[in-house]
Amino acid sequence: MSGEKIVKEAKVTMSVSLIVGLVLLLVGLVFRQLDITLISNNKALIALSLLPLSLAFVSFLKLLRIKKSPQKMRSIIIKESDERLVTLNNEADAKTFKLLQGVLFLTYFGYTFIFPHEIFESAGWWILLILLLGSMILQGIYRHLLCENNSKHGMN
């Protein structure tokens, strides 16, 4: 991965995250101020804005570090292009995904058993269900696409 591509990727990530975070924050604040109830607690929108705003901040710090010291960019390029390091990074990502999927699974069941009166009625219950099923379905689709891609490249 070239240095320009890393900078461009960080800028795009920062821009998109900043926009999404600010929109969530603004909507949460406006709804709270005008007493509009989109969800049961509009503070949740404000809290959700912290994730994309944090990602934008991390991307900004990455760009600042690259600008301040371009020689350190070499280690970033190596980390993102060395096959062994990429494999280790992918392995760590896969383990983290499985752990998060397990936590989501336990949270879904805990929510279902602790608040049985909210089953099929609460937005939180539906969101947990959709995230859990979505993660499992997307994992299967992605695995299928990777296997297809590997078999095509293995035949050529």
C-alpha positions as a printed Julia matrix, in Angstrom:
156×3 Matrix{Float64}:
   0.0     0.0     0.0
   1.51    3.34   -1.03
   1.91    6.32    1.25
  -0.58    8.36   -0.75
  -3.17    5.6    -0.45
  -2.72    5.44    3.33
  -3.15    9.22    3.61
  -6.21    9.17    1.33
  -7.77    6.29    3.29
  -7.2     8.11    6.59
  -8.72   11.32    5.18
 -11.81    9.5     3.9
 -12.24    7.64    7.2
 -11.85   10.86    9.14
 -14.31   12.76    6.93
 -17.03   10.12    6.91
 -16.68    9.43   10.64
 -16.78   13.12   11.44
 -19.91   13.66    9.36
 -21.74   10.65   10.84
 -20.69   11.56   14.38
 -21.74   15.19   14.02
 -25.08   14.22   12.47
 -25.83   11.82   15.34
 -24.77   14.41   17.89
 -26.8    17.18   16.27
 -29.92   15.03   15.88
 -29.62   13.85   19.48
 -29.22   17.39   20.81
 -32.02   18.85   18.65
 -34.44   16.04   19.49
 -33.61   16.38   23.17
 -34.04   20.16   23.09
 -37.33   20.02   21.15
 -38.55   17.04   23.2
 -39.01   14.9    20.08
 -39.06   11.19   20.88
 -37.56    9.2    18.02
 -36.36    6.55   20.43
 -37.16    6.11   24.11
 -34.07    8.04   25.19
 -32.5    10.6    22.86
 -29.33   10.55   24.96
 -28.55    7.28   23.16
 -28.06    9.2    19.9
 -25.64   11.52   21.65
 -23.8     8.53   23.13
 -23.68    6.79   19.73
 -22.02    9.87   18.23
 -18.97    9.2    20.41
 -17.96    6.13   18.34
 -17.62    7.81   14.92
 -16.2    10.97   16.51
 -13.54    8.86   18.24
 -12.7     7.14   14.95
 -12.38   10.54   13.26
 -10.05   11.66   16.05
  -7.85    8.56   15.67
  -7.64    9.12   11.89
  -6.74   12.75   12.53
  -3.95   11.67   14.89
  -2.67    9.23   12.26
  -2.56   12.0     9.65
  -0.89   14.36   12.11
   1.75   11.73   12.91
   2.44   11.15    9.21
   2.68   14.88    8.53
   4.91   15.49   11.55
   7.29   12.64   10.78
   7.05   11.16    7.25
   9.88    8.67    7.95
   7.55    6.84   10.34
   5.25    6.27    7.37
   7.62    3.53    6.23
   6.68    1.38    9.23
   2.98    1.92    8.47
   3.5     0.85    4.84
   5.43   -2.24    5.97
   2.75   -3.1     8.54
   0.03   -2.88    5.88
   1.9    -4.66    3.06
   4.03   -7.39    4.7
   2.12  -10.63    4.17
   3.12  -12.12    7.54
   2.01   -9.03    9.44
  -1.2    -8.79    7.4
  -1.93  -12.46    8.18
  -1.36  -11.88   11.9
  -3.56   -8.79   11.78
  -6.32  -10.71    9.99
  -6.08  -13.5    12.54
  -6.4   -11.0    15.39
  -9.38   -9.38   13.64
 -11.08  -12.76   13.2
 -10.6   -13.65   16.87
 -11.87  -10.24   17.94
 -14.91  -10.62   15.69
 -15.7   -14.04   17.18
 -15.35  -12.64   20.69
 -17.65   -9.72   19.91
 -20.12  -12.05   18.24
 -20.16  -14.16   21.41
 -20.69  -11.09   23.58
 -23.53   -9.99   21.29
 -25.05  -13.48   21.53
 -24.9   -13.45   25.34
 -26.27   -9.9    25.47
 -29.19  -10.88   23.23
 -30.08  -13.88   25.38
 -29.58  -11.95   28.6
 -31.82   -9.14   27.36
 -34.44  -11.66   26.24
 -34.51  -13.48   29.59
 -34.18  -10.42   31.83
 -36.82   -8.39   29.98
 -39.2   -11.0    28.49
 -42.04   -8.45   28.27
 -39.99   -6.47   25.7
 -39.58   -9.34   23.22
 -40.8    -8.25   19.76
 -41.72   -4.81   21.16
 -38.49   -3.08   22.16
 -36.24   -1.44   19.58
 -33.22   -2.62   21.6
 -34.31   -6.25   21.32
 -34.76   -5.95   17.55
 -31.44   -4.17   17.12
 -29.61   -6.91   19.04
 -31.37   -9.6    17.02
 -30.59   -7.91   13.69
 -26.95   -7.35   14.64
 -26.54  -10.92   15.79
 -28.18  -12.49   12.75
 -26.58   -9.97   10.41
 -23.1   -10.75   11.7
 -23.66  -14.47   11.24
 -25.13  -14.11    7.74
 -22.45  -11.68    6.58
 -19.74  -13.94    7.96
 -21.13  -16.84    5.9
 -21.44  -14.72    2.75
 -17.92  -13.36    3.15
 -16.5   -16.85    3.77
 -18.27  -18.12    0.64
 -16.89  -15.24   -1.46
 -13.37  -15.83   -0.14
 -13.57  -19.55   -0.94
 -14.87  -18.78   -4.44
 -12.13  -16.23   -4.98
  -9.44  -18.62   -3.74
 -10.68  -21.46   -5.95
 -10.65  -19.19   -9.02
  -7.12  -18.03   -8.31
  -6.03  -21.59   -7.52
  -7.24  -22.82  -10.93
  -5.46  -20.1   -12.93
